[in-house]
Amino acid sequence: MRLVLLGAPGAGKGTQAKRIASKYNIAHISTGDLLRDEVKKNTQLGIRANEYMEQGTLVPDELIIEMIKRILENDSSKTGFLMDGFPRTLNQAEKFDKMLKGLGLSIDKVINLHVDEEKLVKRLAARRVCQSCNKIFSLANYDGSPEICPYCGGKLYKRKDDQEDVIKQRLKVYEKQTKPLIDYYKKNGLLDDVDGDGSEDKVMERILSVI
Ligand code: AP5
Protein backbone atom coordinates (compact mmCIF):
# COMPACT_ATOMS: atom_id res chain seq x y z
CA MET A 1 0.00 0.00 0.00
CA ARG A 2 1.30 3.46 -0.92
CA LEU A 3 -0.20 6.38 1.00
CA VAL A 4 0.37 10.11 1.35
CA LEU A 5 -0.65 11.98 4.49
CA LEU A 6 -1.34 15.70 3.97
CA GLY A 7 -2.14 18.29 6.62
CA ALA A 8 -1.01 21.56 8.16
CA PRO A 9 1.72 21.68 10.82
CA GLY A 10 0.26 20.16 13.98
CA ALA A 11 -2.60 18.36 12.22
CA GLY A 12 -1.38 15.07 13.69
CA LYS A 13 0.44 13.60 10.67
CA GLY A 14 3.38 12.22 12.66
CA THR A 15 1.15 10.86 15.42
CA GLN A 16 -1.16 9.00 13.03
CA ALA A 17 1.57 8.03 10.54
CA LYS A 18 3.39 5.93 13.15
CA ARG A 19 0.18 4.04 13.92
CA ILE A 20 -0.88 3.52 10.29
CA ALA A 21 2.60 2.37 9.18
CA SER A 22 2.74 -0.10 12.04
CA LYS A 23 -0.77 -1.44 11.35
CA TYR A 24 -0.09 -2.06 7.64
CA ASN A 25 3.59 -2.91 8.07
CA ILE A 26 4.73 -0.26 5.59
CA ALA A 27 7.63 2.20 5.75
CA HIS A 28 6.91 5.52 7.50
CA ILE A 29 8.79 8.15 5.52
CA SER A 30 8.77 11.51 7.30
CA THR A 31 10.86 14.13 5.48
CA GLY A 32 10.80 16.27 8.65
CA ASP A 33 12.28 13.42 10.77
CA LEU A 34 14.85 12.60 8.07
CA LEU A 35 15.94 16.24 7.88
CA ARG A 36 16.13 16.58 11.69
CA ASP A 37 18.33 13.47 11.71
CA GLU A 38 20.66 15.08 9.13
CA VAL A 39 20.78 18.23 11.27
CA LYS A 40 21.69 16.16 14.36
CA LYS A 41 24.50 14.42 12.45
CA ASN A 42 25.71 17.80 11.15
CA THR A 43 25.87 16.56 7.53
CA GLN A 44 26.11 18.96 4.55
CA LEU A 45 22.40 18.40 3.89
CA GLY A 46 21.58 18.97 7.57
CA ILE A 47 23.54 22.23 7.70
CA ARG A 48 21.75 23.56 4.59
CA ALA A 49 18.31 22.32 5.62
CA ASN A 50 18.59 23.77 9.13
CA GLU A 51 18.72 27.35 7.78
CA TYR A 52 15.24 26.90 6.34
CA MET A 53 13.75 24.74 9.10
CA GLU A 54 14.69 27.17 11.86
CA GLN A 55 12.85 29.94 10.02
CA GLY A 56 9.80 27.83 9.24
CA THR A 57 10.30 27.91 5.48
CA LEU A 58 10.58 24.96 3.11
CA VAL A 59 13.85 23.26 2.29
CA PRO A 60 14.55 23.66 -1.48
CA ASP A 61 12.73 21.12 -3.66
CA GLU A 62 15.88 19.73 -5.28
CA LEU A 63 17.32 18.62 -1.91
CA ILE A 64 14.06 16.94 -0.93
CA ILE A 65 13.59 15.22 -4.31
CA GLU A 66 17.15 13.84 -4.15
CA MET A 67 16.46 12.45 -0.65
CA ILE A 68 13.19 10.80 -1.73
CA LYS A 69 14.82 9.31 -4.84
CA ARG A 70 17.41 7.57 -2.65
CA ILE A 71 14.69 6.22 -0.35
CA LEU A 72 12.55 4.85 -3.18
CA GLU A 73 15.57 2.99 -4.53
CA ASN A 74 15.92 1.37 -1.12
CA ASP A 75 14.33 -2.05 -0.59
CA SER A 76 12.53 -1.13 2.65
CA SER A 77 10.04 1.12 0.80
CA LYS A 78 9.28 -1.44 -1.95
CA THR A 79 6.57 -3.23 0.04
CA GLY A 80 4.69 0.01 0.59
CA PHE A 81 5.07 3.38 2.29
CA LEU A 82 3.33 6.21 4.02
CA MET A 83 4.68 9.65 3.09
CA ASP A 84 4.42 12.11 6.00
CA GLY A 85 5.30 15.72 5.09
CA PHE A 86 6.05 14.96 1.44
CA PRO A 87 5.14 16.17 -1.12
CA ARG A 88 4.85 19.74 0.08
CA THR A 89 4.81 21.77 -3.16
CA LEU A 90 3.20 21.21 -6.56
CA ASN A 91 6.66 20.78 -8.03
CA GLN A 92 7.46 18.02 -5.50
CA ALA A 93 4.13 16.30 -6.25
CA GLU A 94 4.74 16.32 -10.00
CA LYS A 95 8.31 15.05 -9.64
CA PHE A 96 7.09 12.36 -7.22
CA ASP A 97 4.46 11.17 -9.75
CA LYS A 98 7.15 10.92 -12.43
CA MET A 99 9.50 9.04 -10.11
CA LEU A 100 6.80 6.52 -9.18
CA LYS A 101 5.75 6.09 -12.81
CA GLY A 102 9.37 5.31 -13.71
CA LEU A 103 9.31 2.54 -11.10
CA GLY A 104 5.94 1.22 -12.30
CA LEU A 105 4.27 2.34 -9.05
CA SER A 106 1.45 4.72 -8.10
CA ILE A 107 -0.17 6.25 -5.02
CA ASP A 108 -3.23 4.37 -3.69
CA LYS A 109 -4.65 7.12 -1.50
CA VAL A 110 -4.00 10.61 -0.18
CA ILE A 111 -5.42 11.42 3.24
CA ASN A 112 -5.88 15.08 4.11
CA LEU A 113 -6.09 15.65 7.87
CA HIS A 114 -7.75 18.96 8.67
CA VAL A 115 -7.86 20.83 11.98
CA ASP A 116 -8.78 24.49 12.75
CA GLU A 117 -5.85 26.91 12.80
CA GLU A 118 -6.47 27.99 16.42
CA LYS A 119 -6.19 24.37 17.56
CA LEU A 120 -3.07 23.79 15.43
CA VAL A 121 -1.24 26.64 17.19
CA LYS A 122 -2.23 25.29 20.64
CA ARG A 123 -1.13 21.76 19.72
CA LEU A 124 2.27 22.88 18.43
CA ALA A 125 2.95 25.06 21.46
CA ALA A 126 2.20 22.09 23.77
CA ARG A 127 4.15 19.49 21.76
CA ARG A 128 7.15 17.73 23.22
CA VAL A 129 9.15 14.92 21.62
CA CYS A 130 11.13 12.22 23.42
CA GLN A 131 14.85 12.30 22.67
CA SER A 132 15.13 8.53 23.24
CA CYS A 133 12.02 6.85 21.77
CA ASN A 134 10.94 9.72 19.45
CA LYS A 135 7.40 9.51 20.78
CA ILE A 136 5.33 12.61 20.02
CA PHE A 137 3.69 13.89 23.13
CA SER A 138 1.41 16.73 24.27
CA LEU A 139 1.56 18.67 27.52
CA ALA A 140 -2.11 19.64 27.10
CA ASN A 141 -4.23 18.12 29.86
CA TYR A 142 -1.19 16.31 31.29
CA ASP A 143 -0.13 16.49 34.95
CA GLY A 144 3.11 14.49 34.77
CA SER A 145 6.63 15.89 34.43
CA PRO A 146 7.02 18.17 31.36
CA GLU A 147 10.60 16.93 31.00
CA ILE A 148 10.43 13.14 31.31
CA CYS A 149 8.85 10.83 28.72
CA PRO A 150 6.01 8.91 30.40
CA TYR A 151 6.59 5.98 28.02
CA CYS A 152 10.35 5.32 28.29
CA GLY A 153 11.74 7.78 30.87
CA GLY A 154 13.78 9.65 28.19
CA LYS A 155 14.20 13.43 28.08
CA LEU A 156 11.41 15.43 26.42
CA TYR A 157 12.32 18.42 24.22
CA LYS A 158 10.46 21.22 22.45
CA ARG A 159 11.22 21.43 18.72
CA LYS A 160 13.02 24.67 17.76
CA ASP A 161 10.36 25.38 15.12
CA ASP A 162 7.59 25.14 17.74
CA GLN A 163 8.29 28.72 18.95
CA GLU A 164 5.31 31.04 18.40
CA ASP A 165 6.85 33.20 15.62
CA VAL A 166 8.10 30.16 13.68
CA ILE A 167 4.72 28.39 14.06
CA LYS A 168 3.03 31.43 12.44
CA GLN A 169 5.50 31.37 9.55
CA ARG A 170 5.02 27.60 9.03
CA LEU A 171 1.25 28.05 8.86
CA LYS A 172 1.65 30.82 6.25
CA VAL A 173 3.97 28.62 4.19
CA TYR A 174 1.45 25.77 4.43
CA GLU A 175 -1.41 28.00 3.14
CA LYS A 176 0.61 29.28 0.21
CA GLN A 177 2.74 26.34 -0.89
CA THR A 178 1.21 23.11 0.41
CA LYS A 179 -2.56 23.66 0.49
CA PRO A 180 -2.78 23.72 -3.34
CA LEU A 181 -1.91 19.99 -3.21
CA ILE A 182 -5.41 19.30 -1.92
CA ASP A 183 -6.87 20.30 -5.31
CA TYR A 184 -4.06 18.57 -7.18
CA TYR A 185 -4.89 15.21 -5.57
CA LYS A 186 -8.66 15.84 -5.67
CA LYS A 187 -8.43 16.22 -9.43
CA ASN A 188 -6.53 12.90 -9.57
CA GLY A 189 -9.38 11.30 -7.60
CA LEU A 190 -7.01 10.18 -4.86
CA LEU A 191 -7.90 12.42 -1.95
CA ASP A 192 -10.05 11.78 1.11
CA ASP A 193 -10.61 14.50 3.72
CA VAL A 194 -10.45 13.33 7.34
CA ASP A 195 -11.43 15.38 10.38
CA GLY A 196 -8.28 15.52 12.55
CA ASP A 197 -10.10 16.82 15.63
CA GLY A 198 -11.02 14.47 18.49
CA SER A 199 -9.02 11.82 20.30
CA GLU A 200 -6.07 10.14 18.57
CA ASP A 201 -8.04 6.86 18.54
CA LYS A 202 -11.08 8.52 16.96
CA VAL A 203 -8.94 10.13 14.23
CA MET A 204 -7.23 6.77 13.55
CA GLU A 205 -10.68 5.14 13.24
CA ARG A 206 -11.71 7.74 10.62
CA ILE A 207 -8.48 7.21 8.68
CA LEU A 208 -8.91 3.43 8.68
CA SER A 209 -12.46 3.81 7.41
CA VAL A 210 -11.31 5.73 4.31
CA ILE A 211 -8.40 3.36 3.67
P1 AP5 B 1 7.73 18.43 9.59
O1 AP5 B 1 8.45 17.77 10.67
O2 AP5 B 1 7.11 17.63 8.50
O3 AP5 B 1 6.65 19.38 10.27
P2 AP5 B 1 5.14 19.78 9.90
O4 AP5 B 1 4.61 19.36 8.60
O5 AP5 B 1 5.12 21.24 10.15
O6 AP5 B 1 4.30 18.94 10.82
P3 AP5 B 1 4.50 18.71 12.31
O7 AP5 B 1 5.53 17.63 12.53
O8 AP5 B 1 4.78 20.01 13.03
O9 AP5 B 1 3.05 18.29 12.79
P4 AP5 B 1 2.25 16.92 12.62
O10 AP5 B 1 1.14 17.12 11.67
O11 AP5 B 1 3.19 15.79 12.34
O12 AP5 B 1 1.63 16.82 14.06
P5 AP5 B 1 2.03 15.85 15.30
O13 AP5 B 1 1.56 14.47 15.04
O14 AP5 B 1 3.45 16.04 15.69
O15 AP5 B 1 8.66 19.51 8.86
C1 AP5 B 1 9.49 20.37 9.60
C2 AP5 B 1 10.28 21.27 8.63
O16 AP5 B 1 11.11 20.46 7.78
C3 AP5 B 1 9.43 22.10 7.67
O17 AP5 B 1 9.00 23.31 8.23
C4 AP5 B 1 10.41 22.30 6.52
O18 AP5 B 1 11.34 23.29 6.81
C5 AP5 B 1 11.14 20.97 6.45
N1 AP5 B 1 10.50 20.02 5.54
C6 AP5 B 1 9.94 18.82 5.88
N2 AP5 B 1 9.45 18.20 4.79
C7 AP5 B 1 9.70 19.02 3.75
C8 AP5 B 1 9.40 18.94 2.35
N3 AP5 B 1 8.77 17.89 1.81
N4 AP5 B 1 9.79 19.97 1.56
C9 AP5 B 1 10.45 21.04 2.08
N5 AP5 B 1 10.75 21.19 3.38
C10 AP5 B 1 10.38 20.18 4.21
O19 AP5 B 1 1.07 16.48 16.42
C11 AP5 B 1 1.27 17.80 16.90
C12 AP5 B 1 0.88 17.86 18.38
O20 AP5 B 1 -0.53 17.58 18.49
C13 AP5 B 1 1.59 16.82 19.27
O21 AP5 B 1 1.83 17.35 20.53
C14 AP5 B 1 0.54 15.67 19.39
O22 AP5 B 1 0.67 14.95 20.60
C15 AP5 B 1 -0.77 16.46 19.34
N6 AP5 B 1 -1.86 15.69 18.74
C16 AP5 B 1 -1.81 14.81 17.72
N7 AP5 B 1 -3.04 14.31 17.44
C17 AP5 B 1 -3.89 14.93 18.32
C18 AP5 B 1 -5.30 14.85 18.54
N8 AP5 B 1 -6.09 14.04 17.81
N9 AP5 B 1 -5.84 15.61 19.52
C19 AP5 B 1 -5.06 16.45 20.28
N10 AP5 B 1 -3.72 16.56 20.12
C20 AP5 B 1 -3.14 15.81 19.14
GROMACS .gro file of C-alpha atoms and ligand atoms in nm:
model
  268
    1MET     CA    1   0.000   0.000   0.000
    2ARG     CA    2   0.130   0.346  -0.092
    3LEU     CA    3  -0.020   0.638   0.100
    4VAL     CA    4   0.037   1.011   0.135
    5LEU     CA    5  -0.065   1.198   0.449
    6LEU     CA    6  -0.134   1.570   0.397
    7GLY     CA    7  -0.214   1.829   0.662
    8ALA     CA    8  -0.101   2.156   0.816
    9PRO     CA    9   0.172   2.168   1.082
   10GLY     CA   10   0.026   2.016   1.398
   11ALA     CA   11  -0.260   1.836   1.222
   12GLY     CA   12  -0.138   1.507   1.369
   13LYS     CA   13   0.044   1.360   1.067
   14GLY     CA   14   0.338   1.222   1.266
   15THR     CA   15   0.115   1.086   1.542
   16GLN     CA   16  -0.116   0.900   1.303
   17ALA     CA   17   0.157   0.803   1.054
   18LYS     CA   18   0.339   0.593   1.315
   19ARG     CA   19   0.018   0.404   1.392
   20ILE     CA   20  -0.088   0.352   1.029
   21ALA     CA   21   0.260   0.237   0.918
   22SER     CA   22   0.274  -0.010   1.204
   23LYS     CA   23  -0.077  -0.144   1.135
   24TYR     CA   24  -0.009  -0.206   0.764
   25ASN     CA   25   0.359  -0.291   0.807
   26ILE     CA   26   0.473  -0.026   0.559
   27ALA     CA   27   0.763   0.220   0.575
   28HIS     CA   28   0.691   0.552   0.750
   29ILE     CA   29   0.879   0.815   0.552
   30SER     CA   30   0.877   1.151   0.730
   31THR     CA   31   1.086   1.413   0.548
   32GLY     CA   32   1.080   1.627   0.865
   33ASP     CA   33   1.228   1.342   1.077
   34LEU     CA   34   1.485   1.260   0.807
   35LEU     CA   35   1.594   1.624   0.788
   36ARG     CA   36   1.613   1.658   1.169
   37ASP     CA   37   1.833   1.347   1.171
   38GLU     CA   38   2.066   1.508   0.913
   39VAL     CA   39   2.078   1.823   1.127
   40LYS     CA   40   2.169   1.616   1.436
   41LYS     CA   41   2.450   1.442   1.245
   42ASN     CA   42   2.571   1.780   1.115
   43THR     CA   43   2.587   1.656   0.753
   44GLN     CA   44   2.611   1.896   0.455
   45LEU     CA   45   2.240   1.840   0.389
   46GLY     CA   46   2.158   1.897   0.757
   47ILE     CA   47   2.354   2.223   0.770
   48ARG     CA   48   2.175   2.356   0.459
   49ALA     CA   49   1.831   2.232   0.562
   50ASN     CA   50   1.859   2.377   0.913
   51GLU     CA   51   1.872   2.735   0.778
   52TYR     CA   52   1.524   2.690   0.634
   53MET     CA   53   1.375   2.474   0.910
   54GLU     CA   54   1.469   2.717   1.186
   55GLN     CA   55   1.285   2.994   1.002
   56GLY     CA   56   0.980   2.783   0.924
   57THR     CA   57   1.030   2.791   0.548
   58LEU     CA   58   1.058   2.496   0.311
   59VAL     CA   59   1.385   2.326   0.229
   60PRO     CA   60   1.455   2.366  -0.148
   61ASP     CA   61   1.273   2.112  -0.366
   62GLU     CA   62   1.588   1.973  -0.528
   63LEU     CA   63   1.732   1.862  -0.191
   64ILE     CA   64   1.406   1.694  -0.093
   65ILE     CA   65   1.359   1.522  -0.431
   66GLU     CA   66   1.715   1.384  -0.415
   67MET     CA   67   1.646   1.245  -0.065
   68ILE     CA   68   1.319   1.080  -0.173
   69LYS     CA   69   1.482   0.931  -0.484
   70ARG     CA   70   1.741   0.757  -0.265
   71ILE     CA   71   1.469   0.622  -0.035
   72LEU     CA   72   1.255   0.485  -0.318
   73GLU     CA   73   1.557   0.299  -0.453
   74ASN     CA   74   1.592   0.137  -0.112
   75ASP     CA   75   1.433  -0.205  -0.059
   76SER     CA   76   1.253  -0.113   0.265
   77SER     CA   77   1.004   0.112   0.080
   78LYS     CA   78   0.928  -0.144  -0.195
   79THR     CA   79   0.657  -0.323   0.004
   80GLY     CA   80   0.469   0.001   0.059
   81PHE     CA   81   0.507   0.338   0.229
   82LEU     CA   82   0.333   0.621   0.402
   83MET     CA   83   0.468   0.965   0.309
   84ASP     CA   84   0.442   1.211   0.600
   85GLY     CA   85   0.530   1.572   0.509
   86PHE     CA   86   0.605   1.496   0.144
   87PRO     CA   87   0.514   1.617  -0.112
   88ARG     CA   88   0.485   1.974   0.008
   89THR     CA   89   0.481   2.177  -0.316
   90LEU     CA   90   0.320   2.121  -0.656
   91ASN     CA   91   0.666   2.078  -0.803
   92GLN     CA   92   0.746   1.802  -0.550
   93ALA     CA   93   0.413   1.630  -0.625
   94GLU     CA   94   0.474   1.632  -1.000
   95LYS     CA   95   0.831   1.505  -0.964
   96PHE     CA   96   0.709   1.236  -0.722
   97ASP     CA   97   0.446   1.117  -0.975
   98LYS     CA   98   0.715   1.092  -1.243
   99MET     CA   99   0.950   0.904  -1.011
  100LEU     CA  100   0.680   0.652  -0.918
  101LYS     CA  101   0.575   0.609  -1.281
  102GLY     CA  102   0.937   0.531  -1.371
  103LEU     CA  103   0.931   0.254  -1.110
  104GLY     CA  104   0.594   0.122  -1.230
  105LEU     CA  105   0.427   0.234  -0.905
  106SER     CA  106   0.145   0.472  -0.810
  107ILE     CA  107  -0.017   0.625  -0.502
  108ASP     CA  108  -0.323   0.437  -0.369
  109LYS     CA  109  -0.465   0.712  -0.150
  110VAL     CA  110  -0.400   1.061  -0.018
  111ILE     CA  111  -0.542   1.142   0.324
  112ASN     CA  112  -0.588   1.508   0.411
  113LEU     CA  113  -0.609   1.565   0.787
  114HIS     CA  114  -0.775   1.896   0.867
  115VAL     CA  115  -0.786   2.083   1.198
  116ASP     CA  116  -0.878   2.449   1.275
  117GLU     CA  117  -0.585   2.691   1.280
  118GLU     CA  118  -0.647   2.799   1.642
  119LYS     CA  119  -0.619   2.437   1.756
  120LEU     CA  120  -0.307   2.379   1.543
  121VAL     CA  121  -0.124   2.664   1.719
  122LYS     CA  122  -0.223   2.529   2.064
  123ARG     CA  123  -0.113   2.176   1.972
  124LEU     CA  124   0.227   2.288   1.843
  125ALA     CA  125   0.295   2.506   2.146
  126ALA     CA  126   0.220   2.209   2.377
  127ARG     CA  127   0.415   1.949   2.176
  128ARG     CA  128   0.715   1.773   2.322
  129VAL     CA  129   0.915   1.492   2.162
  130CYS     CA  130   1.113   1.222   2.342
  131GLN     CA  131   1.485   1.230   2.267
  132SER     CA  132   1.513   0.853   2.324
  133CYS     CA  133   1.202   0.685   2.177
  134ASN     CA  134   1.094   0.972   1.945
  135LYS     CA  135   0.740   0.951   2.078
  136ILE     CA  136   0.533   1.261   2.002
  137PHE     CA  137   0.369   1.389   2.313
  138SER     CA  138   0.141   1.673   2.427
  139LEU     CA  139   0.156   1.867   2.752
  140ALA     CA  140  -0.211   1.964   2.710
  141ASN     CA  141  -0.423   1.812   2.986
  142TYR     CA  142  -0.119   1.631   3.129
  143ASP     CA  143  -0.013   1.649   3.495
  144GLY     CA  144   0.311   1.449   3.477
  145SER     CA  145   0.663   1.589   3.443
  146PRO     CA  146   0.702   1.817   3.136
  147GLU     CA  147   1.060   1.693   3.100
  148ILE     CA  148   1.043   1.314   3.131
  149CYS     CA  149   0.885   1.083   2.872
  150PRO     CA  150   0.601   0.891   3.040
  151TYR     CA  151   0.659   0.598   2.802
  152CYS     CA  152   1.035   0.532   2.829
  153GLY     CA  153   1.174   0.778   3.087
  154GLY     CA  154   1.378   0.965   2.819
  155LYS     CA  155   1.420   1.343   2.808
  156LEU     CA  156   1.141   1.543   2.642
  157TYR     CA  157   1.232   1.842   2.422
  158LYS     CA  158   1.046   2.122   2.245
  159ARG     CA  159   1.122   2.143   1.872
  160LYS     CA  160   1.302   2.467   1.776
  161ASP     CA  161   1.036   2.538   1.512
  162ASP     CA  162   0.759   2.514   1.774
  163GLN     CA  163   0.829   2.872   1.895
  164GLU     CA  164   0.531   3.104   1.840
  165ASP     CA  165   0.685   3.320   1.562
  166VAL     CA  166   0.810   3.016   1.368
  167ILE     CA  167   0.472   2.839   1.406
  168LYS     CA  168   0.303   3.143   1.244
  169GLN     CA  169   0.550   3.137   0.955
  170ARG     CA  170   0.502   2.760   0.903
  171LEU     CA  171   0.125   2.805   0.886
  172LYS     CA  172   0.165   3.082   0.625
  173VAL     CA  173   0.397   2.862   0.419
  174TYR     CA  174   0.145   2.577   0.443
  175GLU     CA  175  -0.141   2.800   0.314
  176LYS     CA  176   0.061   2.928   0.021
  177GLN     CA  177   0.274   2.634  -0.089
  178THR     CA  178   0.121   2.311   0.041
  179LYS     CA  179  -0.256   2.366   0.049
  180PRO     CA  180  -0.278   2.372  -0.334
  181LEU     CA  181  -0.191   1.999  -0.321
  182ILE     CA  182  -0.541   1.930  -0.192
  183ASP     CA  183  -0.687   2.030  -0.531
  184TYR     CA  184  -0.406   1.857  -0.718
  185TYR     CA  185  -0.489   1.521  -0.557
  186LYS     CA  186  -0.866   1.584  -0.567
  187LYS     CA  187  -0.843   1.622  -0.943
  188ASN     CA  188  -0.653   1.290  -0.957
  189GLY     CA  189  -0.938   1.130  -0.760
  190LEU     CA  190  -0.701   1.018  -0.486
  191LEU     CA  191  -0.790   1.242  -0.195
  192ASP     CA  192  -1.005   1.178   0.111
  193ASP     CA  193  -1.061   1.450   0.372
  194VAL     CA  194  -1.045   1.333   0.734
  195ASP     CA  195  -1.143   1.538   1.038
  196GLY     CA  196  -0.828   1.552   1.255
  197ASP     CA  197  -1.010   1.682   1.563
  198GLY     CA  198  -1.102   1.447   1.849
  199SER     CA  199  -0.902   1.182   2.030
  200GLU     CA  200  -0.607   1.014   1.857
  201ASP     CA  201  -0.804   0.686   1.854
  202LYS     CA  202  -1.108   0.852   1.696
  203VAL     CA  203  -0.894   1.013   1.423
  204MET     CA  204  -0.723   0.677   1.355
  205GLU     CA  205  -1.068   0.514   1.324
  206ARG     CA  206  -1.171   0.774   1.062
  207ILE     CA  207  -0.848   0.721   0.868
  208LEU     CA  208  -0.891   0.343   0.868
  209SER     CA  209  -1.246   0.381   0.741
  210VAL     CA  210  -1.131   0.573   0.431
  211ILE     CA  211  -0.840   0.336   0.367
  212AP5     P1  212   0.773   1.843   0.959
  212AP5     O1  213   0.845   1.777   1.067
  212AP5     O2  214   0.711   1.763   0.850
  212AP5     O3  215   0.665   1.938   1.027
  212AP5     P2  216   0.514   1.978   0.990
  212AP5     O4  217   0.461   1.936   0.860
  212AP5     O5  218   0.512   2.124   1.015
  212AP5     O6  219   0.430   1.894   1.082
  212AP5     P3  220   0.450   1.871   1.231
  212AP5     O7  221   0.553   1.763   1.253
  212AP5     O8  222   0.478   2.001   1.303
  212AP5     O9  223   0.305   1.829   1.279
  212AP5     P4  224   0.225   1.692   1.262
  212AP5    O10  225   0.114   1.712   1.167
  212AP5    O11  226   0.319   1.579   1.234
  212AP5    O12  227   0.163   1.682   1.406
  212AP5     P5  228   0.203   1.585   1.530
  212AP5    O13  229   0.156   1.447   1.504
  212AP5    O14  230   0.345   1.604   1.569
  212AP5    O15  231   0.866   1.951   0.886
  212AP5     C1  232   0.949   2.037   0.960
  212AP5     C2  233   1.028   2.127   0.863
  212AP5    O16  234   1.111   2.046   0.778
  212AP5     C3  235   0.943   2.210   0.767
  212AP5    O17  236   0.900   2.331   0.823
  212AP5     C4  237   1.041   2.230   0.652
  212AP5    O18  238   1.134   2.329   0.681
  212AP5     C5  239   1.114   2.097   0.645
  212AP5     N1  240   1.050   2.002   0.554
  212AP5     C6  241   0.994   1.882   0.588
  212AP5     N2  242   0.945   1.820   0.479
  212AP5     C7  243   0.970   1.902   0.375
  212AP5     C8  244   0.940   1.894   0.235
  212AP5     N3  245   0.877   1.789   0.181
  212AP5     N4  246   0.979   1.997   0.156
  212AP5     C9  247   1.045   2.104   0.208
  212AP5     N5  248   1.075   2.119   0.338
  212AP5    C10  249   1.038   2.018   0.421
  212AP5    O19  250   0.107   1.648   1.642
  212AP5    C11  251   0.127   1.780   1.690
  212AP5    C12  252   0.088   1.786   1.838
  212AP5    O20  253  -0.053   1.758   1.849
  212AP5    C13  254   0.159   1.682   1.927
  212AP5    O21  255   0.183   1.735   2.053
  212AP5    C14  256   0.054   1.567   1.939
  212AP5    O22  257   0.067   1.495   2.060
  212AP5    C15  258  -0.077   1.646   1.934
  212AP5     N6  259  -0.186   1.569   1.874
  212AP5    C16  260  -0.181   1.481   1.772
  212AP5     N7  261  -0.304   1.431   1.744
  212AP5    C17  262  -0.389   1.493   1.832
  212AP5    C18  263  -0.530   1.485   1.854
  212AP5     N8  264  -0.609   1.404   1.781
  212AP5     N9  265  -0.584   1.561   1.952
  212AP5    C19  266  -0.506   1.645   2.028
  212AP5    N10  267  -0.372   1.656   2.012
  212AP5    C20  268  -0.314   1.581   1.914
   0.00000   0.00000   0.00000
